[in-house]
CSV table of C-alpha atoms in Angstrom, one decimal:
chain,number,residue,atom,x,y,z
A,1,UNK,CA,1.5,-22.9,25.8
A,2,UNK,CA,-0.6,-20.1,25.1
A,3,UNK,CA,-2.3,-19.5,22.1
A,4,UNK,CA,-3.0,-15.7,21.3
A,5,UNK,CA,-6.2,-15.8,19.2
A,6,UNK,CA,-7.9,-12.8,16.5
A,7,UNK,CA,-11.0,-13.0,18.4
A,8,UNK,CA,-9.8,-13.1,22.0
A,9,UNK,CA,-12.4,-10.1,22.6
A,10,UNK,CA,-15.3,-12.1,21.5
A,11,UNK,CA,-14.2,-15.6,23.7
A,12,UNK,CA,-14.0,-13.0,26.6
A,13,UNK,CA,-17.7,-11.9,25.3
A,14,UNK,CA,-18.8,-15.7,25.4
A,15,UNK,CA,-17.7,-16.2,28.8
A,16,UNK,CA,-19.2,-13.6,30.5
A,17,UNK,CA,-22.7,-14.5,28.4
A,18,UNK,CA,-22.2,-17.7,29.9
A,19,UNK,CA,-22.8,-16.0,33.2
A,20,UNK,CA,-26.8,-14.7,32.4
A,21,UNK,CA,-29.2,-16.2,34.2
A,22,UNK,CA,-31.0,-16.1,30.6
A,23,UNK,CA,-28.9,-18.5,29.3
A,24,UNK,CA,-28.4,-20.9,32.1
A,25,UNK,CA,-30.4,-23.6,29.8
A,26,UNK,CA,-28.8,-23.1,26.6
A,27,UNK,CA,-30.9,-26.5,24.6
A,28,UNK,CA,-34.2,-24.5,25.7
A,29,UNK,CA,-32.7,-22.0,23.0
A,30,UNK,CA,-33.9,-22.3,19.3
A,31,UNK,CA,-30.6,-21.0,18.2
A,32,UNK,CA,-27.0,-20.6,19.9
A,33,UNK,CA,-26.2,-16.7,20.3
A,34,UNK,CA,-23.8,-15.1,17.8
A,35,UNK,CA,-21.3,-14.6,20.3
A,36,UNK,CA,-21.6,-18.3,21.5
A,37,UNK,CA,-21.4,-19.8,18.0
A,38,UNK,CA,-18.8,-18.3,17.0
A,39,UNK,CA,-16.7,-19.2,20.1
A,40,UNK,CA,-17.7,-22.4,20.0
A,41,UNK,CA,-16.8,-23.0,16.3
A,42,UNK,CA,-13.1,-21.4,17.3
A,43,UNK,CA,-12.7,-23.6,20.2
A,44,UNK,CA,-13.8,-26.4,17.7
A,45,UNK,CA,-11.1,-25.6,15.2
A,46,UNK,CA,-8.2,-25.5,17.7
A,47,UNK,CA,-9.4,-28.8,18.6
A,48,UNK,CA,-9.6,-30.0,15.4
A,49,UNK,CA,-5.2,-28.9,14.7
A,50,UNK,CA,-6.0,-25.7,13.3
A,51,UNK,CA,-4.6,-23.1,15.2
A,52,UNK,CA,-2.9,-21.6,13.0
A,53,UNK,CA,-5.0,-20.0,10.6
A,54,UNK,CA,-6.2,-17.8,13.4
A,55,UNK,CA,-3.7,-14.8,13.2
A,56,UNK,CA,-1.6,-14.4,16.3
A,57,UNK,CA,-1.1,-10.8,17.8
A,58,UNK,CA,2.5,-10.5,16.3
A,59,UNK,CA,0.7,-10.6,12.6
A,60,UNK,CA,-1.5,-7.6,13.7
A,61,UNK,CA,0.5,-5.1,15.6
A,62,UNK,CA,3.4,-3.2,14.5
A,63,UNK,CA,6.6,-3.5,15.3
A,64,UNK,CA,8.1,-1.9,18.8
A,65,UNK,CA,11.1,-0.4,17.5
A,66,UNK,CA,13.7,2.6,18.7
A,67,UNK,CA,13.1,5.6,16.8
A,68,UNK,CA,14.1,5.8,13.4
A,69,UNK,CA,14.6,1.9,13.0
A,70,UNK,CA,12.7,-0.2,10.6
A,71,UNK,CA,11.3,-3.7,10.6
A,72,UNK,CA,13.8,-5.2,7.2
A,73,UNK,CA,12.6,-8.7,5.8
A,74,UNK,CA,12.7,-9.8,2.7
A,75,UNK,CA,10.1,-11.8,0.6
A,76,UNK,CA,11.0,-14.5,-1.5
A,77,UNK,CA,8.9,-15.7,-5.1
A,78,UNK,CA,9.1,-18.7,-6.3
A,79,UNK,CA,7.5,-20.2,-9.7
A,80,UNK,CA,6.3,-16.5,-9.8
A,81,UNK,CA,2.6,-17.7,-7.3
A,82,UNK,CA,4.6,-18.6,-4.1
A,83,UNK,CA,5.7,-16.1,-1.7
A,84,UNK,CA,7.3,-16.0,1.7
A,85,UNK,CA,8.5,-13.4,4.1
A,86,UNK,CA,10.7,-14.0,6.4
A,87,UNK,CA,12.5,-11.2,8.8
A,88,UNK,CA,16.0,-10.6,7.6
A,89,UNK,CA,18.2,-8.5,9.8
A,90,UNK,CA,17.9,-7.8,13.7
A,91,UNK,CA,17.7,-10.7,16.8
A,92,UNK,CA,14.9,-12.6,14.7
A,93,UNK,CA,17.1,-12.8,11.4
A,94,UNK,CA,16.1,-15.5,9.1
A,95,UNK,CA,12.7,-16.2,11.6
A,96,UNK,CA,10.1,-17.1,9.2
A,97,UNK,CA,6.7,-14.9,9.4
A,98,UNK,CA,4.3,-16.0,6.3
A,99,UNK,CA,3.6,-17.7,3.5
A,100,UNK,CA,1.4,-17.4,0.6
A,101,UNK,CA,0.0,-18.7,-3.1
A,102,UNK,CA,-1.7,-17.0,-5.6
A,103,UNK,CA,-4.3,-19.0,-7.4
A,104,UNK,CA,-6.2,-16.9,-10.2
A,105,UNK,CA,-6.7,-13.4,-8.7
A,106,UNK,CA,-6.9,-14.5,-5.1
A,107,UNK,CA,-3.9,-14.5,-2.8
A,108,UNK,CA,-3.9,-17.4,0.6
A,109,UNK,CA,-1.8,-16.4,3.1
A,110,UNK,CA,-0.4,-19.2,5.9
A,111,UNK,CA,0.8,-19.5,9.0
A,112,UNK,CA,3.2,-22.4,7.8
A,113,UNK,CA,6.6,-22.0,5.7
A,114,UNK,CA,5.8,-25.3,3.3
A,115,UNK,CA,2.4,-23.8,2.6
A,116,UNK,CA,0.7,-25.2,-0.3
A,117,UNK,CA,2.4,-28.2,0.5
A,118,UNK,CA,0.4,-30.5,-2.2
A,119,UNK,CA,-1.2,-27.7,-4.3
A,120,UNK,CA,-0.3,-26.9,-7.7
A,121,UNK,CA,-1.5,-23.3,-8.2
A,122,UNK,CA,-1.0,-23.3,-11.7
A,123,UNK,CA,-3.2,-26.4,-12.2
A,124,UNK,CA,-6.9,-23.6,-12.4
A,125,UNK,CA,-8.8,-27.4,-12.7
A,126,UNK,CA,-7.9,-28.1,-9.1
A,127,UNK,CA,-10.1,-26.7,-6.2
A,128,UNK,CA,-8.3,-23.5,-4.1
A,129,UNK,CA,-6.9,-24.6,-1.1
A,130,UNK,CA,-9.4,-24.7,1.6
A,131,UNK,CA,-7.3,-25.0,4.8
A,132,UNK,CA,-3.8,-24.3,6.3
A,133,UNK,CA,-4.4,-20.1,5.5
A,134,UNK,CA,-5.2,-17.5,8.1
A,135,UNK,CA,-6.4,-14.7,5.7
A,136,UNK,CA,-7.2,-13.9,2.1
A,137,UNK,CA,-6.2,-11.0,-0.3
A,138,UNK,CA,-9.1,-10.7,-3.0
A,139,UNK,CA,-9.1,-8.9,-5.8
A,140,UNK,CA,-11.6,-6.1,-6.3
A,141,UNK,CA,-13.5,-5.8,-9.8
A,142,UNK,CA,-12.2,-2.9,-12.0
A,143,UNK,CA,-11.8,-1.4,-15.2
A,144,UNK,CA,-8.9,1.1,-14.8
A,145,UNK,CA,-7.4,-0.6,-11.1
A,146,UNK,CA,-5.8,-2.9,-9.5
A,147,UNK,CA,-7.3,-3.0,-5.9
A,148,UNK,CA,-7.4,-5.4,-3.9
A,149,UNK,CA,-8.8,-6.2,0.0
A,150,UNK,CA,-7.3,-8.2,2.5
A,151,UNK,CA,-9.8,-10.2,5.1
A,152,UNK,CA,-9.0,-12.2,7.9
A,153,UNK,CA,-10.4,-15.9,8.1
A,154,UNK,CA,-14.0,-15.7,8.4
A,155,UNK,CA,-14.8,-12.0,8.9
A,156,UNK,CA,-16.3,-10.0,6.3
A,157,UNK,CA,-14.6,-6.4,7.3
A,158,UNK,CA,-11.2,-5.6,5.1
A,159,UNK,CA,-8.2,-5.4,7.5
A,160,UNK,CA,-6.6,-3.1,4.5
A,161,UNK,CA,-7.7,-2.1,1.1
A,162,UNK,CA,-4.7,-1.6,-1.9
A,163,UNK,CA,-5.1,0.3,-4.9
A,164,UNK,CA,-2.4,0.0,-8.1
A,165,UNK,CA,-2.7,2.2,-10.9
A,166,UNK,CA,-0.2,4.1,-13.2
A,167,UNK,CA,0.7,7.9,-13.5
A,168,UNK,CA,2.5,9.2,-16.7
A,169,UNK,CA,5.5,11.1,-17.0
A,170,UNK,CA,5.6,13.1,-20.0
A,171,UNK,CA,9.3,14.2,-19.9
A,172,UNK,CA,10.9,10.7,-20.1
A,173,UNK,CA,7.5,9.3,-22.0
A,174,UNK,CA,6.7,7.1,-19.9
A,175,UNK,CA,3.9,5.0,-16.6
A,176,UNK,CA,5.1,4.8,-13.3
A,177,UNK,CA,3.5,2.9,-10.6
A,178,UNK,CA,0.7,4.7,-7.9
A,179,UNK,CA,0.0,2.8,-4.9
A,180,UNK,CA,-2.6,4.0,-2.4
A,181,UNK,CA,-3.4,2.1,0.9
A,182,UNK,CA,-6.4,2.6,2.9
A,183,UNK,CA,-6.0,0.8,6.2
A,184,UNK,CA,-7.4,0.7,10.0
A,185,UNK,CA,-6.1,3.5,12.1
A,186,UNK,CA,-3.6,3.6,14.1
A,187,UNK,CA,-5.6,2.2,16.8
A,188,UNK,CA,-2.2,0.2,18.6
A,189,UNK,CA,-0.1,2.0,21.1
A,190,UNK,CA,3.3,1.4,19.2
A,191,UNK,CA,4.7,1.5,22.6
A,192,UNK,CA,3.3,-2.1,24.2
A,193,UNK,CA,4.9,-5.3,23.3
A,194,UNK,CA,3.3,-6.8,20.0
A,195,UNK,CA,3.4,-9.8,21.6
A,196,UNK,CA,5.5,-11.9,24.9
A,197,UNK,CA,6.5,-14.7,22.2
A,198,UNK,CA,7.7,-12.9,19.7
A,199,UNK,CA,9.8,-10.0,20.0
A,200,UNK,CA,10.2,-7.3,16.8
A,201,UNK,CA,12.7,-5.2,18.2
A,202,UNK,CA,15.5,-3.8,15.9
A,203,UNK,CA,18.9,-3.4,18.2
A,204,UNK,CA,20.8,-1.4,16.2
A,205,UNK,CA,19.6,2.1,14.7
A,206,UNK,CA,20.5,3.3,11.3
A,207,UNK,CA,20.9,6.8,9.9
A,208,UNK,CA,18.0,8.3,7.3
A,209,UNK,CA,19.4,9.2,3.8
A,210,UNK,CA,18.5,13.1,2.9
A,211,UNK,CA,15.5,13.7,1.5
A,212,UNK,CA,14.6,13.1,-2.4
A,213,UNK,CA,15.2,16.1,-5.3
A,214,UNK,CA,12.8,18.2,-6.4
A,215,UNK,CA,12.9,17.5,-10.1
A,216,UNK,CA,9.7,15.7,-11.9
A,217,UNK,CA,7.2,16.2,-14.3
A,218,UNK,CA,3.9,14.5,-14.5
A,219,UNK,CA,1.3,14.7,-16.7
A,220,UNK,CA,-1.8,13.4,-14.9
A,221,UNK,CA,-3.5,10.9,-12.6
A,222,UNK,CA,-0.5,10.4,-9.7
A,223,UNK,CA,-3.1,9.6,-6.9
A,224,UNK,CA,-6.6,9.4,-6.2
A,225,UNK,CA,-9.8,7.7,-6.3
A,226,UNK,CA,-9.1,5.2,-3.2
A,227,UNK,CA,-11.8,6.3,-0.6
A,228,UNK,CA,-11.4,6.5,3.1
A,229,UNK,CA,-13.6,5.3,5.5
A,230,UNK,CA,-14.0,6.9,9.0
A,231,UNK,CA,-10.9,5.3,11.1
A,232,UNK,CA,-9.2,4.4,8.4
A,233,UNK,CA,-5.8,5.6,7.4
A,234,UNK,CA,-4.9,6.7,3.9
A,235,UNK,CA,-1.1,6.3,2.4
A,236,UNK,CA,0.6,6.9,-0.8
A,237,UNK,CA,3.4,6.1,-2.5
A,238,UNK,CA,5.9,9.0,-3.4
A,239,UNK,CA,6.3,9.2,-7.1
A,240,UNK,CA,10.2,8.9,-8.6
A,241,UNK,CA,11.9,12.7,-9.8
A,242,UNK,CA,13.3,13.5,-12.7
A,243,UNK,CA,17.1,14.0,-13.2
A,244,UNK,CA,18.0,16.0,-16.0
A,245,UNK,CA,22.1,15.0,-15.8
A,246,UNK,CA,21.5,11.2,-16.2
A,247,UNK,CA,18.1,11.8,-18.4
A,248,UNK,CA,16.1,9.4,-16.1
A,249,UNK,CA,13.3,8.5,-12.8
A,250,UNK,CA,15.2,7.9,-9.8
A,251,UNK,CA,14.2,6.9,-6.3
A,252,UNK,CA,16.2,6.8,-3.1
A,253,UNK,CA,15.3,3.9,-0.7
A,254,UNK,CA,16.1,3.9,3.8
A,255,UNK,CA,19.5,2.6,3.8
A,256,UNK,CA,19.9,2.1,0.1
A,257,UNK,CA,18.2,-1.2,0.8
A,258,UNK,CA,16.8,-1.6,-2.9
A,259,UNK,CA,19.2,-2.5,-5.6
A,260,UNK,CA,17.7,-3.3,-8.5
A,261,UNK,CA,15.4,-1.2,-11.0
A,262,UNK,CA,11.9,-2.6,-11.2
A,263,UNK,CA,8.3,-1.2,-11.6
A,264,UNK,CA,7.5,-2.6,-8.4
A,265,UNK,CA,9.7,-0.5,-6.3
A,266,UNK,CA,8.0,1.6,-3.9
A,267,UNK,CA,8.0,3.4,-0.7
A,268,UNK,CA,5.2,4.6,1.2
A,269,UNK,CA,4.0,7.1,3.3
A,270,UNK,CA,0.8,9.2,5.1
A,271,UNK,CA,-1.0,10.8,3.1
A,272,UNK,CA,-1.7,13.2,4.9
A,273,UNK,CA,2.7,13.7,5.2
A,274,UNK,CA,2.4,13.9,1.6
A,275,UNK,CA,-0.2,16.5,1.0
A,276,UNK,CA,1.1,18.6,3.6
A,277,UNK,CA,4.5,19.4,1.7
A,278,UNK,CA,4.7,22.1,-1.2
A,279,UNK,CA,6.5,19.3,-3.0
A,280,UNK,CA,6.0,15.8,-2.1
A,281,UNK,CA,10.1,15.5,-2.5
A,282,UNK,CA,10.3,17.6,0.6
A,283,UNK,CA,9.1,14.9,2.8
A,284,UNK,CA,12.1,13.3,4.4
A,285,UNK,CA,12.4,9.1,3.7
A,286,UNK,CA,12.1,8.6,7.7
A,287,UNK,CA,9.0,9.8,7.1
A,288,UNK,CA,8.3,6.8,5.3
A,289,UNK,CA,6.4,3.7,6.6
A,290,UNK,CA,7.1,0.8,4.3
A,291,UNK,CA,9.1,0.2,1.1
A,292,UNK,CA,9.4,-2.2,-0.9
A,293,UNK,CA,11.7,-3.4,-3.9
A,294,UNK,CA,13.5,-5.8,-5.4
A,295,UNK,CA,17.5,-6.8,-4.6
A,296,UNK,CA,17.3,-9.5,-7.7
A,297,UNK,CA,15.1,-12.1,-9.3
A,298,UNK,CA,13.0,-14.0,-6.3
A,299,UNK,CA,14.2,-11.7,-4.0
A,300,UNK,CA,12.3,-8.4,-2.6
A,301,UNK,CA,13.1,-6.4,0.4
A,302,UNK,CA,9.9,-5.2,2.6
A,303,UNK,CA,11.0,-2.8,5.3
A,304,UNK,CA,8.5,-1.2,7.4
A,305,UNK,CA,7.4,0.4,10.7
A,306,UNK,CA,4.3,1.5,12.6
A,307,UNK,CA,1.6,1.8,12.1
A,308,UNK,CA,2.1,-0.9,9.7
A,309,UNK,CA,1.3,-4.3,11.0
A,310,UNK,CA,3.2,-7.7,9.0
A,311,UNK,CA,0.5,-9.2,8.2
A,312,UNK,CA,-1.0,-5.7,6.1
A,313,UNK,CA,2.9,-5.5,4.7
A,314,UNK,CA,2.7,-8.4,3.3
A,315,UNK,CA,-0.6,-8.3,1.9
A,316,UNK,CA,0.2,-4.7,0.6
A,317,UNK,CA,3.7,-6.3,-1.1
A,318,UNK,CA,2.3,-9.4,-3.0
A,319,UNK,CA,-0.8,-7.3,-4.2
A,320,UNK,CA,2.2,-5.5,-6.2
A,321,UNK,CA,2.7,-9.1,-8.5
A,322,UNK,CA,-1.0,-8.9,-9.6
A,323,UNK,CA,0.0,-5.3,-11.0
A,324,UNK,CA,1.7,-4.7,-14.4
A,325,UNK,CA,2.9,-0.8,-15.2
């Protein structure tokens, strides 16, 4: 079977180096090229049984869905440092996508569902795991934040950068969660197949809810601070109203999917959507592209569309359980 690799671009680079006449005697070489090296050492690790913690396509590209459907899995926690997302509803229900364990500040995200098999994670005298994971989610040092920086094995670019902070509402006297994403663009034609083994589609399409009220009062600090690179895509999350008849925050969620209160609960959306509006209640909830909250304890549904990938919602979800409000 065919294994769809991360750095399929750079084999094809190795192969056609392979062709120059100025490498036709690769030992007269003091040292391998890049491209070479780093081809070999792939090749060498899918010899070795470790294909999977090279991310397939189906991890990087978003769903293909009919308009107005969303991607809806869930992600389960268990002894608060393990995680695992699995898709919920839709031909691949209950198809298992990722796992992860948190181990200090750093979260390891796997290819396989019993991953850390033999690891305790809250045993901080044991090494961190050191195989079996296809990407990392580190923690960035900060004062005031909570940001962290998802990287794939072995590359030193961030696929997506996540920033948690807290905004205060003075009417109800009280912090509410900001989350700001700064991601790569939306470089993938939703259009084309993620991938021929492993088909997102959504069959059935589900009706938006009306957009949010316009009631809320804020004091200071709602969003900013995350910085964009070129090619990168900002999104925020839209900040709860106030309702003066039940004296309190509330949130609508797609499809009414979140049931339970919780700091965590979140839904986001471009930025740019958001700045646009005379009041960010005016953008409509199909507008969104992720959300993510809980249903009850261990159990947290993460819906989303293009141009989120799964692999950047989940790292965007469990960097939510490093962040207290």
């Amino acid at each position: 079977a065919a294994v769809l690799l991360r750095r399929s671009n750079s084999v094809d680079s190795a192969k056609n180096l392979s062709f120059d006449a100025s490498l036709a005697d690769i030992s007269l070489c003091n040292e391998i090229p890049a491209e070479l090296a780093r081809s070999f050492d792939d090749f060498d690790s899918l010899e070795g049984g470790h294909a999977r913690e090279f991310i397939p396509e189906e991890c990087l590209t978003p769903p293909v869905l009919d308009e107005g459907d969303w991607l809806q899995c869930v992600v389960t926690r268990e002894d608060k440092l393990k995680f695992r997302f699995y898709v919920e509803i839709g031909p691949n229900e209950g198809r298992f996508v990722l796992s992860a364990v948190q181990y200090g500040q750093t979260f390891y995200i796997s290819q396989y569902e019993s991953f850390p098999s033999d690891f305790d994670p809250t045993d901080l005298d044991m090494d961190a795991p050191d195989q079996k994971f296809c990407a990392v989610l580190k923690k960035v040092e900060s004062k005031d934040t909570c940001e962290y920086e998802l990287f794939a094995l072995r590359e030193d670019t961030p696929m997506v950068r996540v920033r948690h902070s807290s905004a205060h509402f003075e009417e109800p006297g009280t912090d509410i969660r900001t989350v700001e994403v700064a991601m790569r663009g939306e470089a993938v034609d939703a259009g084309t197949p993620a991938s021929p083994k492993f088909n997102w589609d959504i069959a059935h399409p589900l009706s938006s809810p009306k957009s949010l009220g316009r009631h809320r009062s804020i004091s200071s600090g709602s969003h900013g601070g995350l910085r964009t690179e070129e090619g990168e895509l900002l999104l925020k999350n839209q900040l709860p109203s106030w309702n003066p008849e039940s004296e309190c925050l509330v949130m609508k969620f797609w499809n009414n999917r979140i049931r339970a209160s919780s700091s965590k609960n979140y839904a986001l959306y471009k930025g740019a959507d958001l700045d646009a509006a005379e009041d960010e209640h005016d953008v409509d909830l199909s507008d969104a592209v992720l959300q993510f909250g809980k249903v009850e304890s261990g159990y947290y549904v993460l819906d989303f569309k293009a141009p989120m990938s799964p692999l950047n919602a989940f790292a965007i979800a469990l960097s939510g359980f490093a962040y207290k409000v």
